[in-house]
GROMACS .gro file of C-alpha atoms in nm:
model
  334
    1UNK     CA    1  13.204  11.355 -13.600
    2UNK     CA    2  13.488  11.185 -13.788
    3UNK     CA    3  13.288  10.863 -13.784
    4UNK     CA    4  13.004  11.022 -13.985
    5UNK     CA    5  13.252  11.175 -14.232
    6UNK     CA    6  13.358  10.826 -14.335
    7UNK     CA    7  13.254  10.751 -14.697
    8UNK     CA    8  13.138  10.399 -14.609
    9UNK     CA    9  12.914  10.530 -14.331
   10UNK     CA   10  12.771  10.796 -14.565
   11UNK     CA   11  12.688  10.530 -14.824
   12UNK     CA   12  12.533  10.310 -14.555
   13UNK     CA   13  12.308  10.596 -14.432
   14UNK     CA   14  12.203  10.690 -14.788
   15UNK     CA   15  12.113  10.326 -14.864
   16UNK     CA   16  11.923  10.309 -14.535
   17UNK     CA   17  11.722  10.623 -14.621
   18UNK     CA   18  11.637  10.488 -14.968
   19UNK     CA   19  11.530  10.148 -14.830
   20UNK     CA   20  11.334  10.319 -14.553
   21UNK     CA   21  11.144  10.531 -14.807
   22UNK     CA   22  11.068  10.224 -15.018
   23UNK     CA   23  10.951  10.033 -14.709
   24UNK     CA   24  10.738  10.331 -14.600
   25UNK     CA   25  10.568  10.367 -14.940
   26UNK     CA   26  10.508   9.995 -14.952
   27UNK     CA   27  10.353   9.996 -14.606
   28UNK     CA   28  10.121  10.288 -14.706
   29UNK     CA   29   9.918  10.041 -14.913
   30UNK     CA   30   9.824   9.868 -14.589
   31UNK     CA   31   9.768  10.163 -14.355
   32UNK     CA   32   9.942  10.460 -14.199
   33UNK     CA   33  10.010  10.287 -13.864
   34UNK     CA   34  10.184  10.002 -14.039
   35UNK     CA   35  10.402  10.244 -14.238
   36UNK     CA   36  10.498  10.434 -13.920
   37UNK     CA   37  10.584  10.102 -13.751
   38UNK     CA   38  10.809  10.004 -14.046
   39UNK     CA   39  10.985  10.342 -14.038
   40UNK     CA   40  11.039  10.321 -13.662
   41UNK     CA   41  11.162   9.961 -13.683
   42UNK     CA   42  11.406  10.041 -13.965
   43UNK     CA   43  11.529  10.345 -13.773
   44UNK     CA   44  11.602  10.135 -13.462
   45UNK     CA   45  11.778   9.868 -13.670
   46UNK     CA   46  11.993  10.131 -13.837
   47UNK     CA   47  12.082  10.293 -13.502
   48UNK     CA   48  12.186   9.954 -13.364
   49UNK     CA   49  12.385   9.882 -13.682
   50UNK     CA   50  12.561  10.218 -13.663
   51UNK     CA   51  12.638  10.161 -13.294
   52UNK     CA   52  12.817   9.831 -13.358
   53UNK     CA   53  12.982   9.970 -13.670
   54UNK     CA   54  13.113  10.265 -13.470
   55UNK     CA   55  13.236  10.029 -13.200
   56UNK     CA   56  13.418   9.820 -13.462
   57UNK     CA   57  13.571  10.133 -13.616
   58UNK     CA   58  13.689  10.243 -13.272
   59UNK     CA   59  13.854   9.903 -13.219
   60UNK     CA   60  14.020   9.929 -13.560
   61UNK     CA   61  14.131  10.283 -13.481
   62UNK     CA   62  14.279  10.169 -13.150
   63UNK     CA   63  14.455   9.880 -13.325
   64UNK     CA   64  14.593  10.122 -13.585
   65UNK     CA   65  14.719  10.347 -13.307
   66UNK     CA   66  14.898  10.055 -13.139
   67UNK     CA   67  15.059   9.951 -13.469
   68UNK     CA   68  15.175  10.310 -13.519
   69UNK     CA   69  15.333  10.303 -13.172
   70UNK     CA   70  15.513   9.979 -13.262
   71UNK     CA   71  15.646  10.136 -13.581
   72UNK     CA   72  15.786  10.418 -13.371
   73UNK     CA   73  15.967  10.168 -13.143
   74UNK     CA   74  15.737  10.193 -12.844
   75UNK     CA   75  15.811   9.883 -12.636
   76UNK     CA   76  15.521   9.936 -12.398
   77UNK     CA   77  15.236   9.863 -12.636
   78UNK     CA   78  15.007   9.585 -12.514
   79UNK     CA   79  14.738   9.396 -12.700
   80UNK     CA   80  14.422   9.254 -12.547
   81UNK     CA   81  14.421   8.894 -12.669
   82UNK     CA   82  14.141   8.767 -12.441
   83UNK     CA   83  13.847   8.884 -12.654
   84UNK     CA   84  13.659   8.687 -12.920
   85UNK     CA   85  13.557   8.769 -13.276
   86UNK     CA   86  13.728   8.842 -13.605
   87UNK     CA   87  13.892   9.162 -13.481
   88UNK     CA   88  14.009   8.977 -13.171
   89UNK     CA   89  14.171   8.713 -13.393
   90UNK     CA   90  14.343   8.988 -13.594
   91UNK     CA   91  14.446   9.153 -13.268
   92UNK     CA   92  14.591   8.824 -13.146
   93UNK     CA   93  14.785   8.763 -13.469
   94UNK     CA   94  14.929   9.116 -13.463
   95UNK     CA   95  15.027   9.060 -13.101
   96UNK     CA   96  15.210   8.739 -13.195
   97UNK     CA   97  15.382   8.919 -13.481
   98UNK     CA   98  15.482   9.200 -13.243
   99UNK     CA   99  15.631   8.955 -12.994
  100UNK     CA  100  15.822   8.783 -13.275
  101UNK     CA  101  15.953   9.116 -13.408
  102UNK     CA  102  16.060   9.223 -13.061
  103UNK     CA  103  16.244   8.893 -13.009
  104UNK     CA  104  16.417   8.931 -13.344
  105UNK     CA  105  16.512   9.290 -13.264
  106UNK     CA  106  16.653   9.186 -12.927
  107UNK     CA  107  16.842   8.897 -13.087
  108UNK     CA  108  16.987   9.127 -13.354
  109UNK     CA  109  17.091   9.374 -13.085
  110UNK     CA  110  17.260   9.096 -12.888
  111UNK     CA  111  17.433   8.972 -13.203
  112UNK     CA  112  17.548   9.327 -13.278
  113UNK     CA  113  17.691   9.362 -12.927
  114UNK     CA  114  17.842   9.014 -12.953
  115UNK     CA  115  18.006   9.100 -13.286
  116UNK     CA  116  18.139   9.426 -13.144
  117UNK     CA  117  18.288   9.250 -12.841
  118UNK     CA  118  18.415   8.970 -13.064
  119UNK     CA  119  18.600   9.210 -13.292
  120UNK     CA  120  18.739   9.395 -12.991
  121UNK     CA  121  18.866   9.067 -12.845
  122UNK     CA  122  19.024   8.964 -13.175
  123UNK     CA  123  19.187   9.305 -13.210
  124UNK     CA  124  19.325   9.283 -12.857
  125UNK     CA  125  19.450   8.926 -12.898
  126UNK     CA  126  19.635   9.007 -13.221
  127UNK     CA  127  19.757   9.353 -13.117
  128UNK     CA  128  19.933   9.224 -12.803
  129UNK     CA  129  20.183   8.993 -12.978
  130UNK     CA  130  20.225   9.240 -13.265
  131UNK     CA  131  20.322   9.514 -13.021
  132UNK     CA  132  20.579   9.282 -12.868
  133UNK     CA  133  20.711   9.198 -13.215
  134UNK     CA  134  20.751   9.567 -13.301
  135UNK     CA  135  20.956   9.623 -12.985
  136UNK     CA  136  21.172   9.320 -13.062
  137UNK     CA  137  21.225   9.427 -13.423
  138UNK     CA  138  21.336   9.768 -13.301
  139UNK     CA  139  21.588   9.603 -13.070
  140UNK     CA  140  21.692   9.364 -13.346
  141UNK     CA  141  21.782   9.657 -13.573
  142UNK     CA  142  22.046   9.779 -13.330
  143UNK     CA  143  22.407   9.719 -13.431
  144UNK     CA  144  22.546   9.636 -13.085
  145UNK     CA  145  22.352   9.308 -13.038
  146UNK     CA  146  22.547   8.987 -13.003
  147UNK     CA  147  22.469   8.682 -13.216
  148UNK     CA  148  22.312   8.513 -12.916
  149UNK     CA  149  22.083   8.811 -12.847
  150UNK     CA  150  21.981   8.826 -13.214
  151UNK     CA  151  21.907   8.454 -13.208
  152UNK     CA  152  21.692   8.485 -12.895
  153UNK     CA  153  21.497   8.778 -13.036
  154UNK     CA  154  21.443   8.600 -13.367
  155UNK     CA  155  21.328   8.290 -13.181
  156UNK     CA  156  21.083   8.494 -12.974
  157UNK     CA  157  20.945   8.671 -13.285
  158UNK     CA  158  20.895   8.335 -13.455
  159UNK     CA  159  20.713   8.213 -13.145
  160UNK     CA  160  20.481   8.516 -13.151
  161UNK     CA  161  20.416   8.465 -13.523
  162UNK     CA  162  20.317   8.104 -13.455
  163UNK     CA  163  20.084   8.226 -13.182
  164UNK     CA  164  19.917   8.473 -13.420
  165UNK     CA  165  19.889   8.202 -13.687
  166UNK     CA  166  19.722   7.963 -13.441
  167UNK     CA  167  19.489   8.237 -13.318
  168UNK     CA  168  19.376   8.327 -13.671
  169UNK     CA  169  19.321   7.959 -13.755
  170UNK     CA  170  19.119   7.906 -13.438
  171UNK     CA  171  18.911   8.219 -13.499
  172UNK     CA  172  18.833   8.107 -13.854
  173UNK     CA  173  18.725   7.767 -13.724
  174UNK     CA  174  18.506   7.930 -13.459
  175UNK     CA  175  18.347   8.153 -13.724
  176UNK     CA  176  18.277   7.850 -13.944
  177UNK     CA  177  18.111   7.662 -13.659
  178UNK     CA  178  17.911   7.959 -13.532
  179UNK     CA  179  17.777   8.039 -13.879
  180UNK     CA  180  17.692   7.673 -13.950
  181UNK     CA  181  17.890   7.683 -14.275
  182UNK     CA  182  18.065   7.358 -14.184
  183UNK     CA  183  17.886   7.027 -14.230
  184UNK     CA  184  18.032   6.791 -13.972
  185UNK     CA  185  18.059   6.431 -14.087
  186UNK     CA  186  17.885   6.146 -13.907
  187UNK     CA  187  18.131   5.865 -13.971
  188UNK     CA  188  18.259   5.585 -13.751
  189UNK     CA  189  18.593   5.700 -13.603
  190UNK     CA  190  18.841   5.514 -13.384
  191UNK     CA  191  18.923   5.672 -13.046
  192UNK     CA  192  19.284   5.549 -13.044
  193UNK     CA  193  19.352   5.704 -13.384
  194UNK     CA  194  19.198   6.036 -13.278
  195UNK     CA  195  19.403   6.053 -12.956
  196UNK     CA  196  19.731   5.960 -13.127
  197UNK     CA  197  19.676   6.214 -13.404
  198UNK     CA  198  19.586   6.484 -13.150
  199UNK     CA  199  19.905   6.408 -12.953
  200UNK     CA  200  20.136   6.420 -13.256
  201UNK     CA  201  20.195   6.801 -13.271
  202UNK     CA  202  20.226   6.815 -12.889
  203UNK     CA  203  20.497   6.552 -12.843
  204UNK     CA  204  20.786   6.799 -12.842
  205UNK     CA  205  20.609   7.023 -12.591
  206UNK     CA  206  20.542   6.720 -12.369
  207UNK     CA  207  20.903   6.596 -12.401
  208UNK     CA  208  21.044   6.936 -12.302
  209UNK     CA  209  20.848   6.915 -11.975
  210UNK     CA  210  20.914   6.541 -11.944
  211UNK     CA  211  20.540   6.469 -11.933
  212UNK     CA  212  20.420   6.110 -11.968
  213UNK     CA  213  20.094   6.043 -12.154
  214UNK     CA  214  19.924   5.716 -12.062
  215UNK     CA  215  19.651   5.573 -12.286
  216UNK     CA  216  19.399   5.322 -12.156
  217UNK     CA  217  19.186   5.271 -12.463
  218UNK     CA  218  19.065   4.958 -12.638
  219UNK     CA  219  19.145   4.957 -13.010
  220UNK     CA  220  18.786   4.851 -13.085
  221UNK     CA  221  18.628   5.153 -12.915
  222UNK     CA  222  18.478   5.399 -13.162
  223UNK     CA  223  18.189   5.640 -13.209
  224UNK     CA  224  18.026   5.851 -13.476
  225UNK     CA  225  18.166   6.196 -13.547
  226UNK     CA  226  18.395   6.404 -13.767
  227UNK     CA  227  18.755   6.279 -13.745
  228UNK     CA  228  18.923   6.611 -13.835
  229UNK     CA  229  18.722   6.821 -13.589
  230UNK     CA  230  18.753   6.559 -13.315
  231UNK     CA  231  19.132   6.570 -13.345
  232UNK     CA  232  19.112   6.949 -13.311
  233UNK     CA  233  18.892   6.926 -12.999
  234UNK     CA  234  19.100   6.660 -12.820
  235UNK     CA  235  19.423   6.837 -12.915
  236UNK     CA  236  19.306   7.157 -12.745
  237UNK     CA  237  19.231   6.966 -12.422
  238UNK     CA  238  19.565   6.785 -12.426
  239UNK     CA  239  19.745   7.114 -12.498
  240UNK     CA  240  19.570   7.271 -12.199
  241UNK     CA  241  19.671   6.979 -11.975
  242UNK     CA  242  20.035   6.994 -12.088
  243UNK     CA  243  20.053   7.371 -12.028
  244UNK     CA  244  19.920   7.331 -11.673
  245UNK     CA  245  20.125   7.024 -11.582
  246UNK     CA  246  20.451   7.048 -11.392
  247UNK     CA  247  20.778   6.900 -11.517
  248UNK     CA  248  20.764   6.522 -11.491
  249UNK     CA  249  20.383   6.523 -11.478
  250UNK     CA  250  20.144   6.259 -11.608
  251UNK     CA  251  19.839   6.280 -11.835
  252UNK     CA  252  19.595   5.989 -11.847
  253UNK     CA  253  19.350   5.930 -12.132
  254UNK     CA  254  19.085   5.662 -12.080
  255UNK     CA  255  18.764   5.569 -12.257
  256UNK     CA  256  18.468   5.338 -12.220
  257UNK     CA  257  18.155   5.250 -12.412
  258UNK     CA  258  17.798   5.160 -12.318
  259UNK     CA  259  17.470   5.140 -12.512
  260UNK     CA  260  17.396   5.509 -12.440
  261UNK     CA  261  17.723   5.695 -12.494
  262UNK     CA  262  18.098   5.676 -12.552
  263UNK     CA  263  18.302   5.846 -12.281
  264UNK     CA  264  18.655   5.991 -12.298
  265UNK     CA  265  18.833   6.109 -11.983
  266UNK     CA  266  19.150   6.319 -11.988
  267UNK     CA  267  19.323   6.373 -11.652
  268UNK     CA  268  19.639   6.552 -11.547
  269UNK     CA  269  19.817   6.599 -11.215
  270UNK     CA  270  19.896   6.966 -11.265
  271UNK     CA  271  19.788   7.279 -11.083
  272UNK     CA  272  19.415   7.216 -11.134
  273UNK     CA  273  19.141   7.471 -11.199
  274UNK     CA  274  19.039   7.753 -10.965
  275UNK     CA  275  18.685   7.704 -10.839
  276UNK     CA  276  18.597   8.057 -10.956
  277UNK     CA  277  18.708   7.966 -11.309
  278UNK     CA  278  18.512   7.641 -11.347
  279UNK     CA  279  18.179   7.803 -11.453
  280UNK     CA  280  18.360   8.015 -11.717
  281UNK     CA  281  18.618   7.766 -11.839
  282UNK     CA  282  18.460   7.714 -12.183
  283UNK     CA  283  18.375   8.079 -12.247
  284UNK     CA  284  18.532   8.262 -12.540
  285UNK     CA  285  18.857   8.445 -12.456
  286UNK     CA  286  18.823   8.362 -12.086
  287UNK     CA  287  19.156   8.340 -11.909
  288UNK     CA  288  19.169   8.167 -11.572
  289UNK     CA  289  19.382   8.260 -11.278
  290UNK     CA  290  19.619   7.968 -11.336
  291UNK     CA  291  19.657   8.037 -11.707
  292UNK     CA  292  19.990   8.004 -11.879
  293UNK     CA  293  20.159   8.296 -12.054
  294UNK     CA  294  20.077   8.139 -12.393
  295UNK     CA  295  19.708   8.104 -12.311
  296UNK     CA  296  19.472   8.290 -12.545
  297UNK     CA  297  19.141   8.167 -12.406
  298UNK     CA  298  18.982   8.030 -12.720
  299UNK     CA  299  19.096   7.666 -12.735
  300UNK     CA  300  18.848   7.524 -12.483
  301UNK     CA  301  18.569   7.741 -12.625
  302UNK     CA  302  18.635   7.592 -12.969
  303UNK     CA  303  18.651   7.243 -12.817
  304UNK     CA  304  18.309   7.275 -12.657
  305UNK     CA  305  18.157   7.400 -12.982
  306UNK     CA  306  18.297   7.103 -13.175
  307UNK     CA  307  18.180   6.848 -12.918
  308UNK     CA  308  17.835   7.004 -12.876
  309UNK     CA  309  17.775   7.004 -13.251
  310UNK     CA  310  17.848   6.630 -13.257
  311UNK     CA  311  17.584   6.529 -13.005
  312UNK     CA  312  17.826   6.543 -12.715
  313UNK     CA  313  17.885   6.719 -12.384
  314UNK     CA  314  18.205   6.818 -12.206
  315UNK     CA  315  18.256   6.897 -11.839
  316UNK     CA  316  18.560   6.983 -11.630
  317UNK     CA  317  18.638   6.946 -11.263
  318UNK     CA  318  18.928   6.918 -11.020
  319UNK     CA  319  19.050   6.574 -10.920
  320UNK     CA  320  19.031   6.473 -10.555
  321UNK     CA  321  19.406   6.418 -10.546
  322UNK     CA  322  19.564   6.679 -10.772
  323UNK     CA  323  19.508   6.818 -11.118
  324UNK     CA  324  19.215   6.861 -11.357
  325UNK     CA  325  18.980   6.617 -11.525
  326UNK     CA  326  18.792   6.663 -11.854
  327UNK     CA  327  18.501   6.435 -11.922
  328UNK     CA  328  18.356   6.401 -12.273
  329UNK     CA  329  18.046   6.201 -12.364
  330UNK     CA  330  17.926   6.134 -12.717
  331UNK     CA  331  17.569   6.005 -12.714
  332UNK     CA  332  17.476   5.732 -12.954
  333UNK     CA  333  17.221   5.812 -13.221
  334UNK     CA  334  16.881   5.654 -13.168
   0.00000   0.00000   0.00000
């Protein structure tokens, strides 16, 4: 038996035999019956001891087998955590460690898949405008183009370059937020200043479409957050509203405060949001059915990340009349 070949068991049996002989010789001074009783009693004690020792070794052997299965990536190994005793405690702790390792392995696998999809999305988003630019550059190299055609092609290439530049900037910002390498400030910021600064780079785009932006905000309304990142978040929402508004449309920005949160509402009277798109509106690289040609599908994803990291929530819905409505709430710190 492998159990009896164990060095510890051999030592235990040898010690038992020596102690048994000593006990037997000692009992001989009393009488022979007493010595036989001592030998029999010691023999029974040793048998019981070996029985429980063997049982413990079997439990350890089974535990070792399970650990070996885990090391060989067997996901079907189960641990009995309902027993009591020192081995049961060890069994329970190994079980907890196994669960934790499995969770980490699953999380790493998900992150690996996420990174793969992320890189594929980035590659696709950048490759598309670059392919268009290559075609345009080929056309631009032709000698028979008029000045007007050259101007239009150059203008379109510049537009695509701006799109790539914005995409790279947005992706870098997303990477910073996802990796928690950015420490967002918790300073008192004014809502009016944030909205006006977010509107500044969009004024020309709004003027081209003759869109009116109405602000209904008290100058005293403010909340805690990071001014730079808040401008980025609000700007992405306003940009989305302008892109989906018709010529001569209207965008309304209102806000209100209460002891619990500060709320900002941004409404447009454009084409609205498809009901199928609402659950996915803030997903990375998601493009809705009513998307514009310039849409990349990362602006609203970045916006939600910024707002969430500043103790806020953002929701979107269609207005009862016409258009879309974005609702942002920043909860006050307790």
